[in-house]
Structures are given as structure tokens and as C-alpha cells.
mmCIF file of C-alpha atoms in Angstrom:
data_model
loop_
_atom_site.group_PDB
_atom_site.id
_atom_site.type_symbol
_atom_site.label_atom_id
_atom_site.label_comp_id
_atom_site.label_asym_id
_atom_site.label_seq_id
_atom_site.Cartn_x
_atom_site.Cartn_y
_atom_site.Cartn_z
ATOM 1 C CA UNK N 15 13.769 6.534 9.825
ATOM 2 C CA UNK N 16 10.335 6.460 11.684
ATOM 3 C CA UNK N 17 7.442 7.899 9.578
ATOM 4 C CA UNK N 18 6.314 11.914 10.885
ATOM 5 C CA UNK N 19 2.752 10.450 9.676
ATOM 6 C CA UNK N 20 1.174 7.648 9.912
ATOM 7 C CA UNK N 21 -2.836 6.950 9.463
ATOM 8 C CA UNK N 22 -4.547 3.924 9.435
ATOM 9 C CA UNK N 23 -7.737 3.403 7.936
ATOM 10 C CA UNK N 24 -10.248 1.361 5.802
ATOM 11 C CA UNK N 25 -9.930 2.491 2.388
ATOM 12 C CA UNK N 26 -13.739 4.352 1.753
ATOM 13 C CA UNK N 27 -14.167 7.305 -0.411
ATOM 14 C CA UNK N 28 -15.438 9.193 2.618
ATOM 15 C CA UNK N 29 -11.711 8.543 3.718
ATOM 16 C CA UNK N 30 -10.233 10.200 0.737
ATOM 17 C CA UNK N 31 -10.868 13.353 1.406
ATOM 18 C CA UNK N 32 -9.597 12.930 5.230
ATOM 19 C CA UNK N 33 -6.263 11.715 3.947
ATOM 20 C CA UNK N 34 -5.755 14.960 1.785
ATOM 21 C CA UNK N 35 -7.128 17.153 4.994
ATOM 22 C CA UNK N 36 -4.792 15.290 7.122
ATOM 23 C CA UNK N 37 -1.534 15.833 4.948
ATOM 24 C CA UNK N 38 -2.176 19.134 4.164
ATOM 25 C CA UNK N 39 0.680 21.040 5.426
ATOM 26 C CA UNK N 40 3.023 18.260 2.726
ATOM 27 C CA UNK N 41 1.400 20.629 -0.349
ATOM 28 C CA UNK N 42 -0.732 20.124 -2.911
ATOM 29 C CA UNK N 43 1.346 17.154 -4.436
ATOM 30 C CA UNK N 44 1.702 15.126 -1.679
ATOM 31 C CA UNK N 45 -1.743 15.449 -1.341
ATOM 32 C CA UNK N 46 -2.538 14.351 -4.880
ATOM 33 C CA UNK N 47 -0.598 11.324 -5.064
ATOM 34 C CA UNK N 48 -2.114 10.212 -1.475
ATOM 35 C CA UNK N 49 -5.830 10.532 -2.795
ATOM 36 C CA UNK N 50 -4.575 8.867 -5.918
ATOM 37 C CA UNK N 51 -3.299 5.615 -4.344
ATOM 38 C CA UNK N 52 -6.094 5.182 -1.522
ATOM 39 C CA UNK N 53 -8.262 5.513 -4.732
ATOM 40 C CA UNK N 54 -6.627 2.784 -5.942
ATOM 41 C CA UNK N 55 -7.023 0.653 -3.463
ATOM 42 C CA UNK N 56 -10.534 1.136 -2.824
ATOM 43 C CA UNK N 57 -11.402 0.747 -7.091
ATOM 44 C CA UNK N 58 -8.840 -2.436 -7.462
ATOM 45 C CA UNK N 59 -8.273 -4.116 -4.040
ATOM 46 C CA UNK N 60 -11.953 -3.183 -2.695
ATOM 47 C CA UNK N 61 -13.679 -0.721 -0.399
ATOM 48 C CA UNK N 62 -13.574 -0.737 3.110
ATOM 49 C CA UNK N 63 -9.606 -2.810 3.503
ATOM 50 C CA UNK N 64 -7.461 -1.538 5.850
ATOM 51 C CA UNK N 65 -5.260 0.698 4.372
ATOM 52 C CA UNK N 66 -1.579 2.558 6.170
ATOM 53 C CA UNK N 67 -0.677 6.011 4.964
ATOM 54 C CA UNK N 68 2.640 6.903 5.851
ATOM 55 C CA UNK N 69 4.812 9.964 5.189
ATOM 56 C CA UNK N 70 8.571 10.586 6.086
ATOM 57 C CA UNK N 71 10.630 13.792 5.272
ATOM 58 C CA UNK N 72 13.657 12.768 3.658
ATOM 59 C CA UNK N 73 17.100 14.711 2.643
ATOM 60 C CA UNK N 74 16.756 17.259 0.088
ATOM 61 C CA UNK N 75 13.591 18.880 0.311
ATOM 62 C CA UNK N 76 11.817 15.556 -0.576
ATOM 63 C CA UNK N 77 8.767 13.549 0.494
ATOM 64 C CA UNK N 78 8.164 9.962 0.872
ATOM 65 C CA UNK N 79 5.121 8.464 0.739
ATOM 66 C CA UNK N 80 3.709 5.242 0.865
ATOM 67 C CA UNK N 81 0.440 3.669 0.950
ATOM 68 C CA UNK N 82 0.400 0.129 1.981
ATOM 69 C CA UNK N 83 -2.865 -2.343 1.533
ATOM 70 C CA UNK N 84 -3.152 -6.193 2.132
ATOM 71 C CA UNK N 85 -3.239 -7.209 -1.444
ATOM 72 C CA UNK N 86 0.083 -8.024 -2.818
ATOM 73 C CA UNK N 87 -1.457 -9.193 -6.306
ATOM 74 C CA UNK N 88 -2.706 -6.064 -7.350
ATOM 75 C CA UNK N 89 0.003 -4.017 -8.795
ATOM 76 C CA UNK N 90 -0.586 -0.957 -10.348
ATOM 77 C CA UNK N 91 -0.345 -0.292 -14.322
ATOM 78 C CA UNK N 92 1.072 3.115 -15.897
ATOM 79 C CA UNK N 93 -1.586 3.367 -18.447
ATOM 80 C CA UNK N 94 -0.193 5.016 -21.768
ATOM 81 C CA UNK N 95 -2.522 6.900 -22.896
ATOM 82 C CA UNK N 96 -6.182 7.139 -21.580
ATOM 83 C CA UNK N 97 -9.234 8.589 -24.444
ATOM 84 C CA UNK N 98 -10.952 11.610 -23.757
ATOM 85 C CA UNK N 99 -13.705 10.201 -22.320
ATOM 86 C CA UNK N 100 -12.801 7.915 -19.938
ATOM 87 C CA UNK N 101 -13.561 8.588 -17.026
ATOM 88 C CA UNK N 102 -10.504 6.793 -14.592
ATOM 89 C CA UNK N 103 -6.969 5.552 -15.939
ATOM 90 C CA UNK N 104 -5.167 8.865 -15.045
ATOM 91 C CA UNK N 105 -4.180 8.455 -11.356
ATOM 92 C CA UNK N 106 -1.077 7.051 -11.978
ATOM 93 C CA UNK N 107 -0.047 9.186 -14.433
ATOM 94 C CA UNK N 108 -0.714 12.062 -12.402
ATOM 95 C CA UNK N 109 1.726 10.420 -10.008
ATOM 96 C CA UNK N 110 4.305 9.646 -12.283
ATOM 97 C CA UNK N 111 4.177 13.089 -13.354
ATOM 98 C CA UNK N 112 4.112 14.930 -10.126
ATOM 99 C CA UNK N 113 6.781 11.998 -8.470
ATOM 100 C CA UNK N 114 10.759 12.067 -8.463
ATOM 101 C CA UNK N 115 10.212 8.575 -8.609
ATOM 102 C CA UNK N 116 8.000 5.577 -7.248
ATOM 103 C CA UNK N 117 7.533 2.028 -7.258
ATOM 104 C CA UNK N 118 6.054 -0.936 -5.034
ATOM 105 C CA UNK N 119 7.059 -3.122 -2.454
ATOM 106 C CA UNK N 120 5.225 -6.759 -2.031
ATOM 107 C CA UNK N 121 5.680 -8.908 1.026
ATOM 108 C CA UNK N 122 3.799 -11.734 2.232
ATOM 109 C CA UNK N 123 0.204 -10.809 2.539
ATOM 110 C CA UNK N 124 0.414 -7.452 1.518
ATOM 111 C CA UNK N 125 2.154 -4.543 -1.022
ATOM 112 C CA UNK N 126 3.134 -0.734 -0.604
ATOM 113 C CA UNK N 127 3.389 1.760 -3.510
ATOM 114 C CA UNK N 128 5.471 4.373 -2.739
ATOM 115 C CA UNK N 129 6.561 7.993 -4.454
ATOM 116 C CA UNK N 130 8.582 10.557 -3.498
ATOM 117 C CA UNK N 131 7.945 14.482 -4.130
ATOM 118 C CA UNK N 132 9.959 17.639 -3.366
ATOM 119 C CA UNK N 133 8.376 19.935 -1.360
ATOM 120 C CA UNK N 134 9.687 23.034 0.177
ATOM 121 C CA UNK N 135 10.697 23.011 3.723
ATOM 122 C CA UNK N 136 7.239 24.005 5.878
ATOM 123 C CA UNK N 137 5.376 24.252 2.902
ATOM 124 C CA UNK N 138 1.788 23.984 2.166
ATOM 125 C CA UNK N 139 0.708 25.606 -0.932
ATOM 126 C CA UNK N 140 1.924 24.144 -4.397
ATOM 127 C CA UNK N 141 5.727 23.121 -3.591
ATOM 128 C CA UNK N 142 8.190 24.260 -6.243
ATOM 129 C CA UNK N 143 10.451 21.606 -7.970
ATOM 130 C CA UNK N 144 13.671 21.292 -9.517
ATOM 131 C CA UNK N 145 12.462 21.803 -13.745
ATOM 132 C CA UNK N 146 8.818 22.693 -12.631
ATOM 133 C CA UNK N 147 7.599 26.867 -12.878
ATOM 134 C CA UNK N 148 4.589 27.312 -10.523
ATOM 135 C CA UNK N 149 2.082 28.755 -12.748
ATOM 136 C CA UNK N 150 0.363 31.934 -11.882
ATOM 137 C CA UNK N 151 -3.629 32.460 -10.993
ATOM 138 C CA UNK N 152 -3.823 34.049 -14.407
ATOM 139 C CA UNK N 153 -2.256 30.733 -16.274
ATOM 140 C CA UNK N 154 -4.871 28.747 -14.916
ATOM 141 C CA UNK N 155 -7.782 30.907 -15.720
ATOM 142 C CA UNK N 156 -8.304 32.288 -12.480
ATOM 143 C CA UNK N 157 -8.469 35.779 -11.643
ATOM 144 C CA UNK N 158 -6.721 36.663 -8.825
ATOM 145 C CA UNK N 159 -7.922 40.346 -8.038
ATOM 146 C CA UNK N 160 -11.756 40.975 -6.938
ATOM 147 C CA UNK N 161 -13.992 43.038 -8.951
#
């Protein structure tokens, strides 16, 4: 199956936040995970490599995306648990914890990390999940009537 998105570009902070502008319509946690990998890339392969972003809507209400950069030696870690006051070392968690699943493909000359998320069909606020209750504006703090 052919990707519905593809971008190309060299992994830069500035970049970042164009990724999650250009996937918004996936939802929020498609979003997430793709600003968490290109962030990878650009802290442990380097700023400014050529990086693909690809997205494909799969069977079942499900996402797949995949971030491939020319580095097939630097595999992500899951870090178990990250102190207070670090400041990084939560990206892939948040992945792992937003994914169905993930995991990395290396070829010659370069690797592709990969998750998958279920979204709702069309969807582009916070995408419900099999097991997950969208919180309310009030469980997060947020008011969501004007005074």
C-alpha cells in the first residue's frame, strides 16, 4: 500500500513543528509520535539529515507511521524510567504509550522506526482508542466555559 503522506525533509527543529502542522488532520497522537521521532533524529543522528515522513491508513481505524533517516546504527532505547529533572528521555515512552505497537526497520545505509495508532475515521482532535477514556477539559485543568 502506497503512503497517503509522504514529506521529505532535513531533520531541523524549525521542521518539527511543520511535520505536526502537516499531519494534522491524523489527531493529536499521530502528531505526537511524528515530532517525537524527527526529534530523535535531529538529537541522535544530527541536525539538518534528510529525513522521510510517511503515513498510511491501515484496516481498523489505525495509523502507520514511519520516519525513516540514513543512519542505521542509531537505534532507539525505551528508557525505563527518566528523574524528574531531566530534561529529554521521554519521547519514546510517550510513543510506546500512545502506540498499538512499533519497532524499526534497518537496511543498508539507512533505518525506519515505525508505530502505529488508532485514530477515528476523519478525525482530527484527540482520537479515541480501544482501553483509552478521552479526558474532559475539566480533567486536565482547563476550564472549558468563558467567564
Amino acid at each position: 500500500m502506497r503512503p497517503v503522506t509522504t514529506l521529505e525533509l532535513l531533520a531541523t527543529p524549525a521542521e518539527v513543528s511543520g511535520v505536526r502542522r502537516a499531519l494534522r488532520s491524523y489527531g493529536i497522537d499521530v502528531q505526537l509520535c511524528a515530532s517525537e521521532l524527527v526529534t530523535n533524529v535531529i538529537r541522535h543522528v544530527g541536525e539538518g539529515v534528510p529525513v522521510t515522513v510517511r503515513v498510511w491508513r491501515e484496516e481498523g481505524g489505525r495509523v502507520r507511521l514511519a520516519v525513516t533517516d540514513p543512519d542505521p546504527r542509531a537505534l532507539p532505547v525505551l528508557v525505563g524510567a527518566v528523574g524528574a529533572e531531566e530534561e529529554s528521555g521521554r519521547g519514546l515512552a510517550l510513543l510506546d504509550a500512545l502506540a498499538v505497537r512499533w519497532g524499526v526497520e534497518q537496511e543498508a545505509g539507512r533505518k525506519t522506526v515505525w508505530c502505529e495508532v488508532f485514530v477515528e475515521a476523519g478525525a482530527s482532535g484527540t482520537p479515541e482508542r480501544p482501553g483509552r477514556r478521552r479526558r474532559s477539559a475539566g480533567a486536565l485543568g482547563h476550564s472549558s466555559a468563558r467567564s
